[in-house]
Tab-separated table of C-alpha atoms and ligand atoms in Angstrom:
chain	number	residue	atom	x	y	z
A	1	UNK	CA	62.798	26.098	-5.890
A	2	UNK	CA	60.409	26.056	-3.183
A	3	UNK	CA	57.349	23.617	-3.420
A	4	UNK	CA	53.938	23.349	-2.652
A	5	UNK	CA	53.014	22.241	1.501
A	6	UNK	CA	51.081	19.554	-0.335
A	7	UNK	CA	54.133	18.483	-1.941
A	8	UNK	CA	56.393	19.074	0.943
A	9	UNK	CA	54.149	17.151	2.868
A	10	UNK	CA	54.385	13.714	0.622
A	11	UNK	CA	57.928	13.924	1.652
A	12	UNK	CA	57.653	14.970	5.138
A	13	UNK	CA	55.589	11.711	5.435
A	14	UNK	CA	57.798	9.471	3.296
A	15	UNK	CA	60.450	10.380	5.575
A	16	UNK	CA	58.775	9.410	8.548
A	17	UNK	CA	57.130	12.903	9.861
A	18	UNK	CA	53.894	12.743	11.445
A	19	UNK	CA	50.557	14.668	9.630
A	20	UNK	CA	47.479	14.514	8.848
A	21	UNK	CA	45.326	13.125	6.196
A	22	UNK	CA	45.007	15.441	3.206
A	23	UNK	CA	44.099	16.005	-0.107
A	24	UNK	CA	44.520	18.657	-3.257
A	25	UNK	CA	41.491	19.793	-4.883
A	26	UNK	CA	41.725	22.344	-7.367
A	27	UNK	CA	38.205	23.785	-7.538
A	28	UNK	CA	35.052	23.947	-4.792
A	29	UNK	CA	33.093	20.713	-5.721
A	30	UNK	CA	36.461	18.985	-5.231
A	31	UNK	CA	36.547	20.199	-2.112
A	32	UNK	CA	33.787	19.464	-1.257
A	33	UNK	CA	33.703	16.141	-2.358
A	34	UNK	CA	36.938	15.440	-0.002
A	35	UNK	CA	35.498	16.711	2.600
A	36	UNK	CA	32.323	14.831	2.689
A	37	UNK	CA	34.699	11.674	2.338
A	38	UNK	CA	36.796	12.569	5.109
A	39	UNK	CA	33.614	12.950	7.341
A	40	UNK	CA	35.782	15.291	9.809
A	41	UNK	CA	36.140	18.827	10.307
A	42	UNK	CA	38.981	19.913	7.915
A	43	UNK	CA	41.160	22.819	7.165
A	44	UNK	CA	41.409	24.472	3.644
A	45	UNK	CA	44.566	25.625	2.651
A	46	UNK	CA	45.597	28.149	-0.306
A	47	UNK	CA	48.591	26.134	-1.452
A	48	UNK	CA	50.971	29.031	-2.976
A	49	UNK	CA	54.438	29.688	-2.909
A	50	UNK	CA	54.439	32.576	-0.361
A	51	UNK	CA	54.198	32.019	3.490
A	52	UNK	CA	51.835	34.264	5.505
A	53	UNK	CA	48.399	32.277	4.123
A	54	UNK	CA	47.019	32.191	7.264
A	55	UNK	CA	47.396	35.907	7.821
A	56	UNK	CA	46.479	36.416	4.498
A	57	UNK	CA	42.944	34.531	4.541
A	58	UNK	CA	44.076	31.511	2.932
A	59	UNK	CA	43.753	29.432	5.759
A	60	UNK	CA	40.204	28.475	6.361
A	61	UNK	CA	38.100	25.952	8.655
A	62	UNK	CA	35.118	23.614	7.455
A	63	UNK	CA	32.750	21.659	9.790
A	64	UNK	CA	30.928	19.689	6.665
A	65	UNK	CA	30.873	19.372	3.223
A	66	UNK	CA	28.854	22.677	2.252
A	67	UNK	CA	31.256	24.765	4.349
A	68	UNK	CA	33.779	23.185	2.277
A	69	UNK	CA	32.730	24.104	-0.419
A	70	UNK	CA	31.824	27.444	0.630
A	71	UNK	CA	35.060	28.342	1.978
A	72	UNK	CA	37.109	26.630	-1.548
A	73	UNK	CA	35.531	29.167	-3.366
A	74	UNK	CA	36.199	31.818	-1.325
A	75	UNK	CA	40.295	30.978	-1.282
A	76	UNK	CA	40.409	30.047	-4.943
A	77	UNK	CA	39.177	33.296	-5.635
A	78	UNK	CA	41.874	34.745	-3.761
A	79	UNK	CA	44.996	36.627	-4.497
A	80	UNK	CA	48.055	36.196	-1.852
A	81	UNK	CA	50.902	38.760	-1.636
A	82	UNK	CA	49.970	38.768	-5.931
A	83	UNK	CA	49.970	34.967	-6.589
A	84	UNK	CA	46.458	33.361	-7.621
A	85	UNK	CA	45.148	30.372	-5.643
A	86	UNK	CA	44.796	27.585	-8.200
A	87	UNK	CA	45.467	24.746	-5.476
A	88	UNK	CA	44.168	23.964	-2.143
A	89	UNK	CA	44.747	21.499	0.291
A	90	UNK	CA	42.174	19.684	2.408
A	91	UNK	CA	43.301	18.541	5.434
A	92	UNK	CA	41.524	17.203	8.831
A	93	UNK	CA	41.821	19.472	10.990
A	94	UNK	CA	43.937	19.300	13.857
A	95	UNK	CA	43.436	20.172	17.590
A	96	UNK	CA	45.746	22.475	18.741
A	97	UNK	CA	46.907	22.347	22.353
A	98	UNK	CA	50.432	24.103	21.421
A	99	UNK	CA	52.911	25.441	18.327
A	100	UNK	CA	56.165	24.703	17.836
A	101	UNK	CA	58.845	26.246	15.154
A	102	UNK	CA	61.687	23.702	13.980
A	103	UNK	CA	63.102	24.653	10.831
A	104	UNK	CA	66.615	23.509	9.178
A	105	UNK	CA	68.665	25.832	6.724
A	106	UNK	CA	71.864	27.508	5.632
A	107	UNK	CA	73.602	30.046	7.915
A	108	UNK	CA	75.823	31.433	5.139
A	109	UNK	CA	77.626	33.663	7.826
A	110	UNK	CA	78.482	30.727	9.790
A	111	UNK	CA	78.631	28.568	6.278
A	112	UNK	CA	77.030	25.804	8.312
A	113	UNK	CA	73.492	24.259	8.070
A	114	UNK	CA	72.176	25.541	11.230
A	115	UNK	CA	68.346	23.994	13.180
A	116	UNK	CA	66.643	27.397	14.398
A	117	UNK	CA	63.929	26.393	16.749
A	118	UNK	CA	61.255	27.834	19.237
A	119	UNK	CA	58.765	26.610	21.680
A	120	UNK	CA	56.611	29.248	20.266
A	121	UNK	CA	55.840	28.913	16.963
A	122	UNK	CA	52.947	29.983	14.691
A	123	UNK	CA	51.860	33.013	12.595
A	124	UNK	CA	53.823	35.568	14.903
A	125	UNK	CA	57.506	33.407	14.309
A	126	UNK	CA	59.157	36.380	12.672
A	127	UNK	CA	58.166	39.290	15.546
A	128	UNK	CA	59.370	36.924	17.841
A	129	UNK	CA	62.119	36.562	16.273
A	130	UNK	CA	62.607	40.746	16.460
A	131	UNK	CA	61.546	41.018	19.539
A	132	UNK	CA	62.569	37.830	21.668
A	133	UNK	CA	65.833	36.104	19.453
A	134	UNK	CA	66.956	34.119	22.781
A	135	UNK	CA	63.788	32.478	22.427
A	136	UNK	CA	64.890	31.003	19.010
A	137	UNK	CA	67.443	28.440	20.084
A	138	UNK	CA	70.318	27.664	17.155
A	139	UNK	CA	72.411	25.006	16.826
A	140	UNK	CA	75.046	23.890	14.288
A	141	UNK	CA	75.411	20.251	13.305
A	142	UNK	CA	78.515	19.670	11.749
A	143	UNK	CA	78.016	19.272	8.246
A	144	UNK	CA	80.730	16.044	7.775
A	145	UNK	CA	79.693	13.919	10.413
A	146	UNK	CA	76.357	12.150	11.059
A	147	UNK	CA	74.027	14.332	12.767
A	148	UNK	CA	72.921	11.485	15.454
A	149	UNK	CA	69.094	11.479	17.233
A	150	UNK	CA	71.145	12.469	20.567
A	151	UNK	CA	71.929	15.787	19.097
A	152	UNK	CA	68.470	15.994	18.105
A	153	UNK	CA	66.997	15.471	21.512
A	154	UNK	CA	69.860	17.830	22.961
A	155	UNK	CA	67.655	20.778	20.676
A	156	UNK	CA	63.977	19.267	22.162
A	157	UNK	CA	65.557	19.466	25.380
A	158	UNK	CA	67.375	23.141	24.762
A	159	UNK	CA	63.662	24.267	23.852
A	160	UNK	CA	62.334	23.347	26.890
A	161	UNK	CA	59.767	21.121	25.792
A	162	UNK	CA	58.140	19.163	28.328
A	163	UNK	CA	59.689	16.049	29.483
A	164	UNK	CA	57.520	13.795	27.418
A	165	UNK	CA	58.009	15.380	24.129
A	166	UNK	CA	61.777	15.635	24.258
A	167	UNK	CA	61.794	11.659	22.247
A	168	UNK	CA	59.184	12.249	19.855
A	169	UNK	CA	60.386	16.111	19.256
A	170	UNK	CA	63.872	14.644	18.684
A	171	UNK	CA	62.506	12.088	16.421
A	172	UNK	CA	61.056	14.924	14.367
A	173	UNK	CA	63.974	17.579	14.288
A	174	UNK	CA	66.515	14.114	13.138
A	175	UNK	CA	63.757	13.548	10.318
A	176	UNK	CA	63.400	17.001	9.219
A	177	UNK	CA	67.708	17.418	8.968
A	178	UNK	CA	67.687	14.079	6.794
A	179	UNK	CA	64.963	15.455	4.946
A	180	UNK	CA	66.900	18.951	4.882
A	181	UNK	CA	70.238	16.983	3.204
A	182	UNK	CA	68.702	13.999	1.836
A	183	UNK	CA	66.828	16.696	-0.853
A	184	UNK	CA	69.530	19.410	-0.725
A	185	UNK	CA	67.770	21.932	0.309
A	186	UNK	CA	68.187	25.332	1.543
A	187	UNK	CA	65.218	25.004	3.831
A	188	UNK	CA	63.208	22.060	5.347
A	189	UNK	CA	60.437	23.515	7.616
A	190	UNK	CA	57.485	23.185	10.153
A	191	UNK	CA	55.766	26.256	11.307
A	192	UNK	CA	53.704	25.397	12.900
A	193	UNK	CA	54.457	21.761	14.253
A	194	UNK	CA	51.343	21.304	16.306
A	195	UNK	CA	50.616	19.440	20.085
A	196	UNK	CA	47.593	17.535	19.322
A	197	UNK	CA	45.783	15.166	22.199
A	198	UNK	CA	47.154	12.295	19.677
A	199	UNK	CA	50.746	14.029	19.964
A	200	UNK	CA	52.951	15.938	17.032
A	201	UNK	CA	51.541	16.832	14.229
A	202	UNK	CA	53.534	19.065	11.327
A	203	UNK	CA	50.741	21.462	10.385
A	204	UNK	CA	52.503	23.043	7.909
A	205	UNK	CA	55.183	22.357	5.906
A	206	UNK	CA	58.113	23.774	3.598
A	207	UNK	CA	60.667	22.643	1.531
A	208	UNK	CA	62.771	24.766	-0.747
A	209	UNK	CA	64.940	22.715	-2.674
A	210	UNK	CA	68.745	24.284	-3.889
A	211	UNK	CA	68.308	24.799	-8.034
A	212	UNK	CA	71.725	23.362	-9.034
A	213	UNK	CA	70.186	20.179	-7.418
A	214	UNK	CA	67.076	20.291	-9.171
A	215	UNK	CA	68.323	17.311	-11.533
A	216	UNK	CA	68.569	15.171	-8.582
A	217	UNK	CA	65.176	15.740	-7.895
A	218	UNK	CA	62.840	15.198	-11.223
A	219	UNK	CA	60.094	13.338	-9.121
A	220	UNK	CA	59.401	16.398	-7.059
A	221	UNK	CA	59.418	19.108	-9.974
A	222	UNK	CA	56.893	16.494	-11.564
A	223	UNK	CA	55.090	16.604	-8.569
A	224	UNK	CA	53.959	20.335	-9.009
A	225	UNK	CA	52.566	19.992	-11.979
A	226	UNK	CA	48.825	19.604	-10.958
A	227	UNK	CA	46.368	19.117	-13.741
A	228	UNK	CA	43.695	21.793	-13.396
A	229	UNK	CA	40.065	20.942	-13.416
A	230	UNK	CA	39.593	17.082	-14.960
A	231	UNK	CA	35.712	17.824	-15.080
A	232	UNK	CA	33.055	20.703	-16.019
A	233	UNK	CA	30.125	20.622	-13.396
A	234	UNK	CA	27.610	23.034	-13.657
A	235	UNK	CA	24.853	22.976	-10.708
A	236	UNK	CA	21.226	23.479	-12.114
A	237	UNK	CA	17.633	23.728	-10.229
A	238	UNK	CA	16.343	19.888	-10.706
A	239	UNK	CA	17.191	16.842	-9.004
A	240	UNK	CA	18.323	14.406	-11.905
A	241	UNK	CA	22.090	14.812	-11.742
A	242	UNK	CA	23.518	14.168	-15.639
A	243	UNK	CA	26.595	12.859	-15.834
A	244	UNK	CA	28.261	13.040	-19.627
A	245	UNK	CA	31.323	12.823	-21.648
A	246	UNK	CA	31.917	15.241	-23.775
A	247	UNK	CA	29.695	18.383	-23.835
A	248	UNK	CA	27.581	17.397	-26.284
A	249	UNK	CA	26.582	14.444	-25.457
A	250	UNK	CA	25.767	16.175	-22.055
A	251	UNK	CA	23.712	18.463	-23.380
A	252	UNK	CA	21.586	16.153	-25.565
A	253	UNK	CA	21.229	13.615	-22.481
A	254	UNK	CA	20.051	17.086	-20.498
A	255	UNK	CA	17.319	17.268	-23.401
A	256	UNK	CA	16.198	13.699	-23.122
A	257	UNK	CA	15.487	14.235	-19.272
A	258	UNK	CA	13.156	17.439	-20.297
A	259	UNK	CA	11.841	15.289	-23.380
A	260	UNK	CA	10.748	13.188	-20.424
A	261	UNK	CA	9.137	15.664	-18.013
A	262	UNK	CA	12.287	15.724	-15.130
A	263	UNK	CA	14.758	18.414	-14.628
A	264	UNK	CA	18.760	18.095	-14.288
A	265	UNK	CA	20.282	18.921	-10.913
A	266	UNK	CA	23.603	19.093	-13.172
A	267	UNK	CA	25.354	19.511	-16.068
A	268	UNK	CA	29.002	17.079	-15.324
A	269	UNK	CA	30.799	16.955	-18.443
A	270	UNK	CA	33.795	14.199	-17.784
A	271	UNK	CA	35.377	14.992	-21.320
A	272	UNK	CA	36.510	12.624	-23.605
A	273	UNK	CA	39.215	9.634	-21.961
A	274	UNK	CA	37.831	9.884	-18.345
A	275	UNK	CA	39.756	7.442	-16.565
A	276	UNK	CA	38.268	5.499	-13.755
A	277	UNK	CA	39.776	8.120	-11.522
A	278	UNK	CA	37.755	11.144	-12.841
A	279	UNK	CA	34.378	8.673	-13.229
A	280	UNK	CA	35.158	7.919	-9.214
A	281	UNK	CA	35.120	11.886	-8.829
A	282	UNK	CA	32.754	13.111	-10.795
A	283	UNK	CA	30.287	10.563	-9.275
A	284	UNK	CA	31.700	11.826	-5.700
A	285	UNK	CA	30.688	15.153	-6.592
A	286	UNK	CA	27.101	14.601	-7.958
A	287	UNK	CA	26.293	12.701	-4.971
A	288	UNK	CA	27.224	14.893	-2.262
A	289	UNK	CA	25.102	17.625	-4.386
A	290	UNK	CA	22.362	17.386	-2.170
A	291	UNK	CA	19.190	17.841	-4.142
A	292	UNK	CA	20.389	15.117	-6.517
A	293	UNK	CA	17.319	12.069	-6.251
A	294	UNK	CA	18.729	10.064	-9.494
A	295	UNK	CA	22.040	9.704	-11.581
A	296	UNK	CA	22.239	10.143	-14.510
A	297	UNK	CA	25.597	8.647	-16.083
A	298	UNK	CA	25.244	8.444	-20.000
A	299	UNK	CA	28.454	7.785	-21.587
A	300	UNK	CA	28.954	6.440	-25.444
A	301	UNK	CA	32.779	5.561	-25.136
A	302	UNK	CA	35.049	6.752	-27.804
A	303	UNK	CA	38.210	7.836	-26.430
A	304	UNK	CA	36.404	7.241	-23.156
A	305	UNK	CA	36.957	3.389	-22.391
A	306	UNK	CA	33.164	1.640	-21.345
A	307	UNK	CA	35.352	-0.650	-19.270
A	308	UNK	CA	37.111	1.789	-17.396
A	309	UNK	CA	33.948	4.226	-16.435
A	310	UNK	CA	32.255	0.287	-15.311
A	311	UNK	CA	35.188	0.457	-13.011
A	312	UNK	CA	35.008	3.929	-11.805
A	313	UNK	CA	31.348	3.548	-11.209
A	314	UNK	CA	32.119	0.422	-8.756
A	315	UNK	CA	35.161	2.448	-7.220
A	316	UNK	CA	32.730	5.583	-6.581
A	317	UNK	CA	29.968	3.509	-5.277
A	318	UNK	CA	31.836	1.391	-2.818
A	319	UNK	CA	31.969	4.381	-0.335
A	320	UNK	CA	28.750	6.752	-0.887
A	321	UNK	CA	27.121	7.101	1.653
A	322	UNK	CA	23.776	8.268	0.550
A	323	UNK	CA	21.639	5.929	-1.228
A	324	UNK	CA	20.970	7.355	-4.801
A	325	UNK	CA	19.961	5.538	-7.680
A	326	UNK	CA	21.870	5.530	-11.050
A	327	UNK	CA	20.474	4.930	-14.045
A	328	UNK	CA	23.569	4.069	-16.646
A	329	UNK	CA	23.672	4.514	-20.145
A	330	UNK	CA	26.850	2.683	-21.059
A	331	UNK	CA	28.313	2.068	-25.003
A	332	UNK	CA	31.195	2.587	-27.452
A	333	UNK	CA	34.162	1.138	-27.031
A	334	UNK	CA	34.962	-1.755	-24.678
A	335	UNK	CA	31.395	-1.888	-24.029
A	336	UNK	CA	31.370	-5.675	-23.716
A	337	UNK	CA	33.915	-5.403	-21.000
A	338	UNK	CA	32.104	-2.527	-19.352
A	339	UNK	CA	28.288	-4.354	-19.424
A	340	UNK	CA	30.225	-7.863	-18.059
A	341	UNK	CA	31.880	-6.071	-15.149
A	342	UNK	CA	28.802	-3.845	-14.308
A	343	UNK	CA	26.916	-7.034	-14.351
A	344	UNK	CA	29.212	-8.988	-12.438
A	345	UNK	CA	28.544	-6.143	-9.755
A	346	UNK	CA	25.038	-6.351	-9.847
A	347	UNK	CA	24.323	-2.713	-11.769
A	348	UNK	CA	22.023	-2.692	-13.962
A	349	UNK	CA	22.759	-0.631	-17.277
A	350	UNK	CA	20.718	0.528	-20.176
A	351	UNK	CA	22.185	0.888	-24.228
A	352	UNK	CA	19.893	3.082	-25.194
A	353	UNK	CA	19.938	6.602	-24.308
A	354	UNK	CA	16.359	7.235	-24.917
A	355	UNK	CA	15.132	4.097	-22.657
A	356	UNK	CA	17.844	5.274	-19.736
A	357	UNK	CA	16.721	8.832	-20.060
A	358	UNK	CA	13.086	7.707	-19.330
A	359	UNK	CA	13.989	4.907	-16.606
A	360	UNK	CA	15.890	8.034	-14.909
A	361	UNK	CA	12.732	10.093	-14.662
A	362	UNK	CA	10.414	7.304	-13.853
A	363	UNK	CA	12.516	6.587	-10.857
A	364	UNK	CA	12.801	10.206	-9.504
A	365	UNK	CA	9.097	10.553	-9.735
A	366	UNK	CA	8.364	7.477	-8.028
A	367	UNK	CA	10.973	8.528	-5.373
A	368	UNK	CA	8.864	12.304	-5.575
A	369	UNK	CA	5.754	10.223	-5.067
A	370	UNK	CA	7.072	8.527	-2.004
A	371	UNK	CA	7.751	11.810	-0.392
A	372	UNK	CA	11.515	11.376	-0.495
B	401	GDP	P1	51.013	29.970	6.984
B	401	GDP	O1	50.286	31.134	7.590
B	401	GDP	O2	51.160	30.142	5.501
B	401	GDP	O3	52.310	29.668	7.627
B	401	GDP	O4	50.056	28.699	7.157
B	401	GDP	P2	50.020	27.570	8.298
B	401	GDP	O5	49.743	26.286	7.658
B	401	GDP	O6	51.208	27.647	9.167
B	401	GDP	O7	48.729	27.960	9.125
B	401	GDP	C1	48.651	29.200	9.839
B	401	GDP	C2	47.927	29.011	11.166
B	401	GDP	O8	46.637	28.455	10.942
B	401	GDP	C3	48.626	28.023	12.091
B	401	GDP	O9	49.645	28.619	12.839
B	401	GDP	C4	47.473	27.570	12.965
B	401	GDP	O10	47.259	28.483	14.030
B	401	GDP	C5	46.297	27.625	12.020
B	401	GDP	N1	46.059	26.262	11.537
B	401	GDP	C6	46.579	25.631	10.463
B	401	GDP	N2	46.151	24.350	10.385
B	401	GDP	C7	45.348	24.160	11.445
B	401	GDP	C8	44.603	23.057	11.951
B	401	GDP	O11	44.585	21.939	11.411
B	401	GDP	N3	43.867	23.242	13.088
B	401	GDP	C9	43.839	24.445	13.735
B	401	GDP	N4	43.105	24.556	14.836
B	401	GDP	N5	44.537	25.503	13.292
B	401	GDP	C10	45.275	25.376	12.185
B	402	MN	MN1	53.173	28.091	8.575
């Protein structure tokens, strides 16, 4: 079974591997909301089973948030080699200076694990390996004894890395062959792993993972199952961003906003349950939506816990970055623990829709009035 590079990556990590910071979104305003978190230039990534994304298209650059965004849309719309893009990967995005191959896997000729590695790596890794094979160095570890961080050095040095890099390349090759028999795998890869001025990077990664040792391995099969889209965002013309669970109630706080003379920037619909982890996003997205002047975050908990979306609202606000007032509607269930911790924070709230629906529009066109 081969796995995602997102997922490949969490292990790469665990075992030690140096990356960058990254994230899955699974749909543009995700994206986008990542990206305007990460406040670097990042790299969008189709995640799919099949290698080649980059000559594919599915390998895309972002300087800001709206390119982001831009660019998600563009790969999640894509097909590669016949599999849909449901998944991306956001990831800063790295400075390239040089790309390496290293990649671990089964000669079954030689039945012997066998560490295939090139000081030119990248896209063009299998023409190279047609038209220049002595510049892919092998060598065969011997499967019943330790393979020892010597060894691993002995391939930096055999790839004529510079002098410098032969520790930390070693370091990485004796990761990536624990990683290769530590998950019993047929292949542990990084093509490319990247020079950066901050040193080696793996830019990509791969795992496939032997199927009779997929019991061994539940955590990472659960690991692929992404949920696809927690939340329904619609973008609309005004600048009163409405945040609701549940369409419905959505829709009717939409109405009260027009009842009141202002017009919704956009329709979020956080369904019913939102945990404090979709309230955190959803707010994420709405304020990095850029003609949004007021929030709008009206939520009558049922299966939706009041406490939990009080707690999400704190989580999400502790790193905006733009100042945008919300105006919060906030009943139902656990609403007494939801008012005492938004109070204990300072928010204010409202209890009835009407009155928060009003207070939203009053402050936009004060804000309008101000010229801001
Ligand atoms: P693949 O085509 O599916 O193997 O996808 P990769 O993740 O290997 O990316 C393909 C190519 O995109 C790499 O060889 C790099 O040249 C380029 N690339 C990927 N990530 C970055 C990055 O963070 N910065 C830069 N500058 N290039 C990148
Ligand atoms: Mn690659």
């Amino acid at each position: 079974m081969r796995f995602f590079e997102s997922v490949a990556k969490q292990i790469f990590q665990k075992e030690g591997i140096p990356l960058l910071e990254g994230h899955v979104a699974n749909y543009p305003e995700e994206a986008m909301a990542i990206s305007s978190e990460m406040n670097v230039p990042v790299v969008v990534k189709a995640q799919v089973l099949t290698g080649g994304r980059g000559k594919a298209g599915g390998i895309k650059f972002a300087n800001n948030p709206g390119e982001a965004l831009k660019v998600a849309s563009e790969i999640l719309e894509m097909e590669i080699k016949g599999e849909k893009v449901n998944h991306l990967l956001i990831e800063e995005k790295a400075e390239i200076l040089h790309e390496f191959f290293i990649t671990v896997s089964v000669d079954r000729g030689a039945r012997r694990p066998v560490i295939l590695a090139s000081k030119e790596g990248g896209v063009e890794i299998e023409n190279l390996a047609k038209t220049n094979p002595e510049k892919i160095i092998k060598y065969y570890p011997n499967p019943l004894l330790e393979f020892l961080p010597y060894e691993a050095r002995e391939v930096a040095r055999k790839m004529e890395v510079p002098s410098d890099l032969i520790s930390p390349m070693g370091d990485i090759i004796w990761k990536l062959y624990k990683v290769f028999t530590k998950y019993d795998a047929d292949t542990a890869e990084i093509n490319p792993l990247v020079l950066t001025p901050d040193g080696l990077i793996a830019a990509d990664a791969k795992l496939v993972v032997e199927n009779d040792s997929l019991y061994r391995h539940e955590d990472l099969v659960q690991r692929m199952h992404y949920k696809k889209k927690a939340v329904d965002f619609v973008q609309l013309d005004g600048d009163i961003a409405v945040i609701g669970n549940g369409a419905g109630l959505t829709l009717t706080a939409m109405d009260m906003i027009k009842l009141n003379g202002g017009e919704p920037a956009t329709f979020l619909d956080i369904g019913g349950g939102a945990s404090e982890q979709i309230i955190n996003q959803a707010l994420n997205i709405v304020l990095n939506y850029d003609p949004v002047k007021v929030v709008f975050l009206n939520v009558l908990g049922g299966i939706t816990k009041a406490d939990d979306v009080a707690r999400g609202v704190i989580a999400a606000l502790a790193h905006v970055k733009r100042d945008v007032p919300i105006v919060i509607r906030l009943t139902g269930t656990n609403e007494k623990e939801g008012q005492e911790i938004l109070e204990k924070a300072g928010i204010p709230y409202e209890t009835s829709m009407e009155k928060a629906a009003k207070k939203a529009v009053e402050i936009c066109n004060e804000l309008k009035a101000e010229g801001r």
